[in-house]
mmCIF file of C-alpha atoms in Angstrom:
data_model
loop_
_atom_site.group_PDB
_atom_site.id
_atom_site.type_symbol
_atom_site.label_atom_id
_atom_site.label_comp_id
_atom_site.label_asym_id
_atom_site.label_seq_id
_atom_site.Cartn_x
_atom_site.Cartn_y
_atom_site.Cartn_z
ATOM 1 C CA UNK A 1 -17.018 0.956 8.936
ATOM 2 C CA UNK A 2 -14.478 2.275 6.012
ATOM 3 C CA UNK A 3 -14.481 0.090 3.350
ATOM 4 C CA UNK A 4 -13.283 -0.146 -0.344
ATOM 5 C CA UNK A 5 -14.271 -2.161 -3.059
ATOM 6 C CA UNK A 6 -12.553 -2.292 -6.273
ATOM 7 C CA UNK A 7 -15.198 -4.447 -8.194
ATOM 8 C CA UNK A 8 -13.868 -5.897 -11.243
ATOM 9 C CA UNK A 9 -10.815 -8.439 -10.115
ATOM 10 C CA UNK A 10 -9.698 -7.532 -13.740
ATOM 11 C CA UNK A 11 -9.806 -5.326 -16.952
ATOM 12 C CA UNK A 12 -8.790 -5.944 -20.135
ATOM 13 C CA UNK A 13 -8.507 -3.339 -23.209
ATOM 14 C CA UNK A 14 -6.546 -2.746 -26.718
ATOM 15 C CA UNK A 15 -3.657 -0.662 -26.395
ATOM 16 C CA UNK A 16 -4.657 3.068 -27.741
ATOM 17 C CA UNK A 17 -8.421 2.913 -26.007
ATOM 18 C CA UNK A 18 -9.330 4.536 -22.873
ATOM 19 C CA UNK A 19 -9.311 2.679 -19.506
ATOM 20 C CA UNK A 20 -11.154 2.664 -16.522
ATOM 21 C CA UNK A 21 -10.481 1.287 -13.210
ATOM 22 C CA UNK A 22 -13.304 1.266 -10.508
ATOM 23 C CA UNK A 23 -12.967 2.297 -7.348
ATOM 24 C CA UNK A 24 -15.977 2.868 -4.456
ATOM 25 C CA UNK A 25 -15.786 3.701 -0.652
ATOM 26 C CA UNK A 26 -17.323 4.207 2.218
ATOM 27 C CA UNK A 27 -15.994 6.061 5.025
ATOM 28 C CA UNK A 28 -17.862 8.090 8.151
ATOM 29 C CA UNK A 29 -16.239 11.327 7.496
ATOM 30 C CA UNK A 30 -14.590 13.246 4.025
ATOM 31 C CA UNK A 31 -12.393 10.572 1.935
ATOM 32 C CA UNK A 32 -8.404 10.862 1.254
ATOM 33 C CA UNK A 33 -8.505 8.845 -1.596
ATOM 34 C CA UNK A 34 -5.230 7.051 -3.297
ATOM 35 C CA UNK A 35 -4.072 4.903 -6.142
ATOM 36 C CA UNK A 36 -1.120 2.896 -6.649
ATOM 37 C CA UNK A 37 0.418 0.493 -9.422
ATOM 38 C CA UNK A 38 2.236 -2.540 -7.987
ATOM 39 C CA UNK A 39 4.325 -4.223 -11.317
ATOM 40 C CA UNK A 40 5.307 -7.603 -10.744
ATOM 41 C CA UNK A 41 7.634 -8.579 -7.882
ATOM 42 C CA UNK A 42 7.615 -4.985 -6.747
ATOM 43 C CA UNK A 43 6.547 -2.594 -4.264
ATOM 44 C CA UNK A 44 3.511 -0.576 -4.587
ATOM 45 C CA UNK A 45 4.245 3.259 -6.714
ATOM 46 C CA UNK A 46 2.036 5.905 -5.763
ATOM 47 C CA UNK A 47 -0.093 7.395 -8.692
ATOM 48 C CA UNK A 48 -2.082 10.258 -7.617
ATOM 49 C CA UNK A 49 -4.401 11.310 -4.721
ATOM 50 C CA UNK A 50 -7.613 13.282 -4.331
ATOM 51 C CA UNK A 51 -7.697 15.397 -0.918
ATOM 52 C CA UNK A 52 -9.577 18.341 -1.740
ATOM 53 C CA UNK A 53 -10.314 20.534 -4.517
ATOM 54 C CA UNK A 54 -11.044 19.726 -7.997
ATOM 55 C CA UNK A 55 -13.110 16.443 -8.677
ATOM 56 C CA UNK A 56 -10.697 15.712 -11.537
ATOM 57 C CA UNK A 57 -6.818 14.620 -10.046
ATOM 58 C CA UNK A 58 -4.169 14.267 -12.336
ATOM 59 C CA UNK A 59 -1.031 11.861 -11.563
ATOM 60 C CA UNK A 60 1.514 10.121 -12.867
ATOM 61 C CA UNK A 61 2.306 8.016 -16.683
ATOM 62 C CA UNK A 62 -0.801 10.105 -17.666
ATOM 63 C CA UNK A 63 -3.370 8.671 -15.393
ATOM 64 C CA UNK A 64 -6.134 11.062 -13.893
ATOM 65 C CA UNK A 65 -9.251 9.905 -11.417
ATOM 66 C CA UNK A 66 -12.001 11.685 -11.157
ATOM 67 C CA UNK A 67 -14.027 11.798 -7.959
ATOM 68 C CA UNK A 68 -17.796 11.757 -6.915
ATOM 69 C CA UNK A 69 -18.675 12.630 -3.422
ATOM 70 C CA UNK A 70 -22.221 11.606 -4.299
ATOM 71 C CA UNK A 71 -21.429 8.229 -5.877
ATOM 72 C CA UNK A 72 -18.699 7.714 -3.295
ATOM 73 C CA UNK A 73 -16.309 6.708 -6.433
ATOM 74 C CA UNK A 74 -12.730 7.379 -7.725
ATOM 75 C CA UNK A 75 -12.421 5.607 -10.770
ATOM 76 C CA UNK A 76 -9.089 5.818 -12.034
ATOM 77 C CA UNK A 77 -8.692 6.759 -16.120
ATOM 78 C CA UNK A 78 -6.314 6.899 -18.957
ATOM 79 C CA UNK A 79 -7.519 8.275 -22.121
ATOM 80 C CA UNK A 80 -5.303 5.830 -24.210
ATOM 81 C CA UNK A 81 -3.787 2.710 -22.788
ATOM 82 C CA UNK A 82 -0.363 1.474 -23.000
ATOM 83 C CA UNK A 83 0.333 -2.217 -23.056
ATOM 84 C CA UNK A 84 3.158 -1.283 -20.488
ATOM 85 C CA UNK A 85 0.198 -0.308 -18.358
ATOM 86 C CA UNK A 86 -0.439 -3.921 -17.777
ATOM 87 C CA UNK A 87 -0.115 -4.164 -14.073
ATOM 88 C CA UNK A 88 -2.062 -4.310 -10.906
ATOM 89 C CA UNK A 89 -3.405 -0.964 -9.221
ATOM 90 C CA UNK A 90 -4.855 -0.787 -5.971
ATOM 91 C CA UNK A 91 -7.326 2.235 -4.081
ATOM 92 C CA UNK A 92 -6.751 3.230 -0.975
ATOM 93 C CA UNK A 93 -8.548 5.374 1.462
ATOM 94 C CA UNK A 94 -8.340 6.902 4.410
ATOM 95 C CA UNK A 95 -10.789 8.380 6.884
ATOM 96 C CA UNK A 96 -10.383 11.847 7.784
ATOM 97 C CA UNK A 97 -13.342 11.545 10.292
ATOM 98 C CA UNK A 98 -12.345 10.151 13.721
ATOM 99 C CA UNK A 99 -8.960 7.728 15.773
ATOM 100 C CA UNK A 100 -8.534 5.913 13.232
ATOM 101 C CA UNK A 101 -6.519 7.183 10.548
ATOM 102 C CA UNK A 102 -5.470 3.462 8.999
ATOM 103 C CA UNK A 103 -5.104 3.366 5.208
ATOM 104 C CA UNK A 104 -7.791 0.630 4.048
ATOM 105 C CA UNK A 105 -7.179 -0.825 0.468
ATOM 106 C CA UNK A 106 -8.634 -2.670 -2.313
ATOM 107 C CA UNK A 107 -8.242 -5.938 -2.978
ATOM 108 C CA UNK A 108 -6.628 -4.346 -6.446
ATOM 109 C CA UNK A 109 -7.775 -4.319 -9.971
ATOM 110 C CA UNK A 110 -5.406 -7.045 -12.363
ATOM 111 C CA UNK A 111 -5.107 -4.721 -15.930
ATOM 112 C CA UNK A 112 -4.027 -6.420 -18.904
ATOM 113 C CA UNK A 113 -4.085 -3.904 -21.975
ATOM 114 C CA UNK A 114 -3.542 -5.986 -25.533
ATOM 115 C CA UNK A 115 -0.933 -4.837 -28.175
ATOM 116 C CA UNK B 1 18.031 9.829 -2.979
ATOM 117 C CA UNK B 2 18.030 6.630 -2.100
ATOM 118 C CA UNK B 3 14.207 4.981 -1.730
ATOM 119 C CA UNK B 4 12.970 2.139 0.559
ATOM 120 C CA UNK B 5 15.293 -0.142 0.588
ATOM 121 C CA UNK B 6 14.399 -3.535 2.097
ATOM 122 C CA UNK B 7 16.600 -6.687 2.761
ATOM 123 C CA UNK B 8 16.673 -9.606 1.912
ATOM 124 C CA UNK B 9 14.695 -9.527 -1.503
ATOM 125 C CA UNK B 10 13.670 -13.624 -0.775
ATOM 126 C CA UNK B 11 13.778 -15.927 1.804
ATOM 127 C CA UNK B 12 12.541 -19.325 2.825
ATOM 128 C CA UNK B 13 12.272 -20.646 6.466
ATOM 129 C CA UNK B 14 10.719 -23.889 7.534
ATOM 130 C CA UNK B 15 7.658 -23.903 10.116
ATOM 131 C CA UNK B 16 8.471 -23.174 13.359
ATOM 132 C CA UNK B 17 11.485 -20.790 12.564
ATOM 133 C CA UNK B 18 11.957 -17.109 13.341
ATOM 134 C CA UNK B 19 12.344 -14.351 10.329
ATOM 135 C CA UNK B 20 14.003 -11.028 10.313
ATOM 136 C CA UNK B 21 12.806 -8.403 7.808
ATOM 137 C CA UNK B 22 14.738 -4.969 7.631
ATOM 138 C CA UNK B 23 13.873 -1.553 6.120
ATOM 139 C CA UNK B 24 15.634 1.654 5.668
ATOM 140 C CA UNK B 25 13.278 4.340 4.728
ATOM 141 C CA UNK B 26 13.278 6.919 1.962
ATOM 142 C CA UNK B 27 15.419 9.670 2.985
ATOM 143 C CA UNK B 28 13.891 12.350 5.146
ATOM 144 C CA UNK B 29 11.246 9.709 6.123
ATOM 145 C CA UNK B 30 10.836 8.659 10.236
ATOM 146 C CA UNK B 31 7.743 6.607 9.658
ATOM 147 C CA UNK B 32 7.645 2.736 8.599
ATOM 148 C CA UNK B 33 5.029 1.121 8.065
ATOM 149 C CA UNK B 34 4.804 -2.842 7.185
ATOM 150 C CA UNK B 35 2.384 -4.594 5.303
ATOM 151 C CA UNK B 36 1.642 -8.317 4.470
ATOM 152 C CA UNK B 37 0.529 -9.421 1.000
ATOM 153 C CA UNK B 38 -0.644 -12.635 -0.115
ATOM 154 C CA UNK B 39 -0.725 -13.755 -3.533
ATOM 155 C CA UNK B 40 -3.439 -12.092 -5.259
ATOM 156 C CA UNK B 41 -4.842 -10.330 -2.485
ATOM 157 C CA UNK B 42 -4.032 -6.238 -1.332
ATOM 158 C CA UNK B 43 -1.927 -5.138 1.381
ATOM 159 C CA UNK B 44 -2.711 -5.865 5.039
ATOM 160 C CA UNK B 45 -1.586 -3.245 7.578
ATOM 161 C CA UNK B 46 0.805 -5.570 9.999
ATOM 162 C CA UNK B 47 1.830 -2.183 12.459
ATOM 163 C CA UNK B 48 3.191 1.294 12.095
ATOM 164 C CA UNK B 49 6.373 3.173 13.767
ATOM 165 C CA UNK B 50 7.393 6.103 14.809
ATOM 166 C CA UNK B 51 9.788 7.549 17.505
ATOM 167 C CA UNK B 52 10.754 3.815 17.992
ATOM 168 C CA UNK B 53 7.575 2.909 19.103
ATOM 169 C CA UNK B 54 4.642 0.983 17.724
ATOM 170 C CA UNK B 55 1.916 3.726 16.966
ATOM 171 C CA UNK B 56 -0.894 1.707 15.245
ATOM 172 C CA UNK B 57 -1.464 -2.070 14.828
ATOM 173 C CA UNK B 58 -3.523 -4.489 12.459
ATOM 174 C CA UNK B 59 -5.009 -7.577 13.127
ATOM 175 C CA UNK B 60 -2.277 -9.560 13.510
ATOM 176 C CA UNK B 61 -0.965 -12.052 16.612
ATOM 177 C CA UNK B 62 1.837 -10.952 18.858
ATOM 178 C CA UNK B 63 4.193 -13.387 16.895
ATOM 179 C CA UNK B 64 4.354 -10.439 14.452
ATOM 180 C CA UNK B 65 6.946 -7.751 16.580
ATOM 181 C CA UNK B 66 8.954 -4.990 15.185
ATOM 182 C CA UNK B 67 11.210 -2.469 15.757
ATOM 183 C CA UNK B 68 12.588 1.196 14.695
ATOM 184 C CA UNK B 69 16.101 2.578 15.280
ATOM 185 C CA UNK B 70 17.325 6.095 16.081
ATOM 186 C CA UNK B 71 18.351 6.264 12.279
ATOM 187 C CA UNK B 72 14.395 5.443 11.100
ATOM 188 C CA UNK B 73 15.593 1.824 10.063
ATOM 189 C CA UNK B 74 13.215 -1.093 11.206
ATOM 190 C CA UNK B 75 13.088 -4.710 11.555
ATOM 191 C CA UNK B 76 10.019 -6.662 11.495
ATOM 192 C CA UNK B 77 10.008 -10.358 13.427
ATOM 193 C CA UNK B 78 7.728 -13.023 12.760
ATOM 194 C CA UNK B 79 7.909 -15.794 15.587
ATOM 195 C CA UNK B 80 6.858 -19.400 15.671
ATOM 196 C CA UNK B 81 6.330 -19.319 11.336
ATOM 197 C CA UNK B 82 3.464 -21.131 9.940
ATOM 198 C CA UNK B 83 2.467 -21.452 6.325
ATOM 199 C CA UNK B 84 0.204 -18.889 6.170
ATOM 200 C CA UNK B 85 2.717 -16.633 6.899
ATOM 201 C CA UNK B 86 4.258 -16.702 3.173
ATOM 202 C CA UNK B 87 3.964 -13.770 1.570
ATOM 203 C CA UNK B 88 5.478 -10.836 -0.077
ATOM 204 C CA UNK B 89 6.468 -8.559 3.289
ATOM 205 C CA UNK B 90 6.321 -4.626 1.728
ATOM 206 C CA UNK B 91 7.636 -2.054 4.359
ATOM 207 C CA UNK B 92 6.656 1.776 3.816
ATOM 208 C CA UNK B 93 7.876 5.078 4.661
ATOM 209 C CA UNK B 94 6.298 8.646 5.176
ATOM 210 C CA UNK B 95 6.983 11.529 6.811
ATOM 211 C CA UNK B 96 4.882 11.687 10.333
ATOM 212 C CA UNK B 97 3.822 15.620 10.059
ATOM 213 C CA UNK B 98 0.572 17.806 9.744
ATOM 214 C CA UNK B 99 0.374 16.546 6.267
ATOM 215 C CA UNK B 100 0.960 12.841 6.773
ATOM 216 C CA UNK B 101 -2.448 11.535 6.442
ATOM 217 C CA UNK B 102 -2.763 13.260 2.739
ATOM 218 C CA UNK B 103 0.916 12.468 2.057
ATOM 219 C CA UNK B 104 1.125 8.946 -0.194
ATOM 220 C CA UNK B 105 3.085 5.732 1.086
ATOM 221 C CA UNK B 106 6.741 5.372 -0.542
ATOM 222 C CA UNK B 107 7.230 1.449 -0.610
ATOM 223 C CA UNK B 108 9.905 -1.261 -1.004
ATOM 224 C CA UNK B 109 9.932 -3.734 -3.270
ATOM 225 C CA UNK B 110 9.505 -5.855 -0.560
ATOM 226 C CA UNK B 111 10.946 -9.275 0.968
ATOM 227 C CA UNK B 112 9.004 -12.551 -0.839
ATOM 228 C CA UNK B 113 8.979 -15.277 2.600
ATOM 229 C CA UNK B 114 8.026 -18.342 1.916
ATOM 230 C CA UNK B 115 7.559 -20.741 5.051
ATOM 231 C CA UNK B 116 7.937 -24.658 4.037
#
């Protein structure tokens, strides 16, 4: 069954260090993989995606994920926080291997970054 | 270019009412999707149109109904309400082509229901 876990409910770093965000999956066929940001009492704003190609994706507000096919991860990164990164981001995937094409998400990652 | 737009922005119904959402989609969109979120949790996939028709479903009871309009507007209806059913309501367009699957979600800022 596709799954995805985003494992730590929430992050915390000091504004100017790197983040990371986890993500893992498990799907039968090859991954589309997603992340969003949803800011508070807002929709959902797409960040970047990995399809195919190069295991590094680059996105939007400086954010970049890198993807392992053999550790079935897309950890989302930013080499130096902002504290208007605080916000709640969310993985997504989508199997490209059978019917069912449903996105499946994350129960989303809370991350506060500290001035 | 106007995005998703979604109306109203909050609402409150007592148990046992009826609730209409509406979406417009981002231009040059014909595919709305609707999703329920509860606090602190991710979106759930409530059901998918497209051509005015309901292409995919999630787990959710037929009191959840929708509907799509020649001009890619859609309602979604939620019957008989019951507390569990409050929750921000996020509706989410895309464009239903060869590339859909690896083409991202554009999504309202969605309608905040809460059921007393």
């Amino acid at each position: 069954a596709q799954s995805v876990a985003q494992p730590e409910d929430q992050v915390n770093v000091a504004e100017g260090n790197p983040l990371t965000v986890k993500c893992t999956y498990s799907v039968s066929g090859n991954p589309y993989l997603f992340w969003y940001v949803q800011y508070p009492n807002r929709g959902l704003q797409f960040l970047l995606k990995y399809i195919t190609g190069d295991n590094l994706v680059k996105g939007s507000y400086g954010f970049e994920a890198e993807f392992n096919k053999s550790q079935t991860s897309f950890h989302l990164k930013k080499p130096s926080a902002l504290v208007s990164d605080s916000a709640l981001y969310f993985c997504a995937v989508r199997d490209t291997a059978g019917n069912n094409r449903k996105l499946i998400w994350g129960l989303g990652t809370s991350l506060a970054v500290n001035p | 270019d106007a995005g998703v737009t979604q109306s109203p922005t909050h609402l409150i119904k007592t148990r046992g009412q009826q609730v209409t959402l509406r979406c417009s989609p981002k231009s040059g969109h014909d595919t709305v999707s609707w999703y329920q979120q509860a606090l602190g949790q991710g979106p759930q996939f409530i059901f998918q149109y497209y051509e005015e028709e309901e292409r995919q479903r999630g787990n959710f009871p037929d009191r959840f109904s929708g509907h799509q309009f020649p001009n890619y507007s859609s309602e979604l209806n939620v019957n008989a309400l019951l507390l569990g059913d409050s929750a921000l309501y996020l509706c989410a367009s895309s464009s239903l082509g060869q590339s859909s699957y690896n083409s991202p979600l554009h999504f309202g800022n969605g309608t905040r229901l809460t059921v007393t």
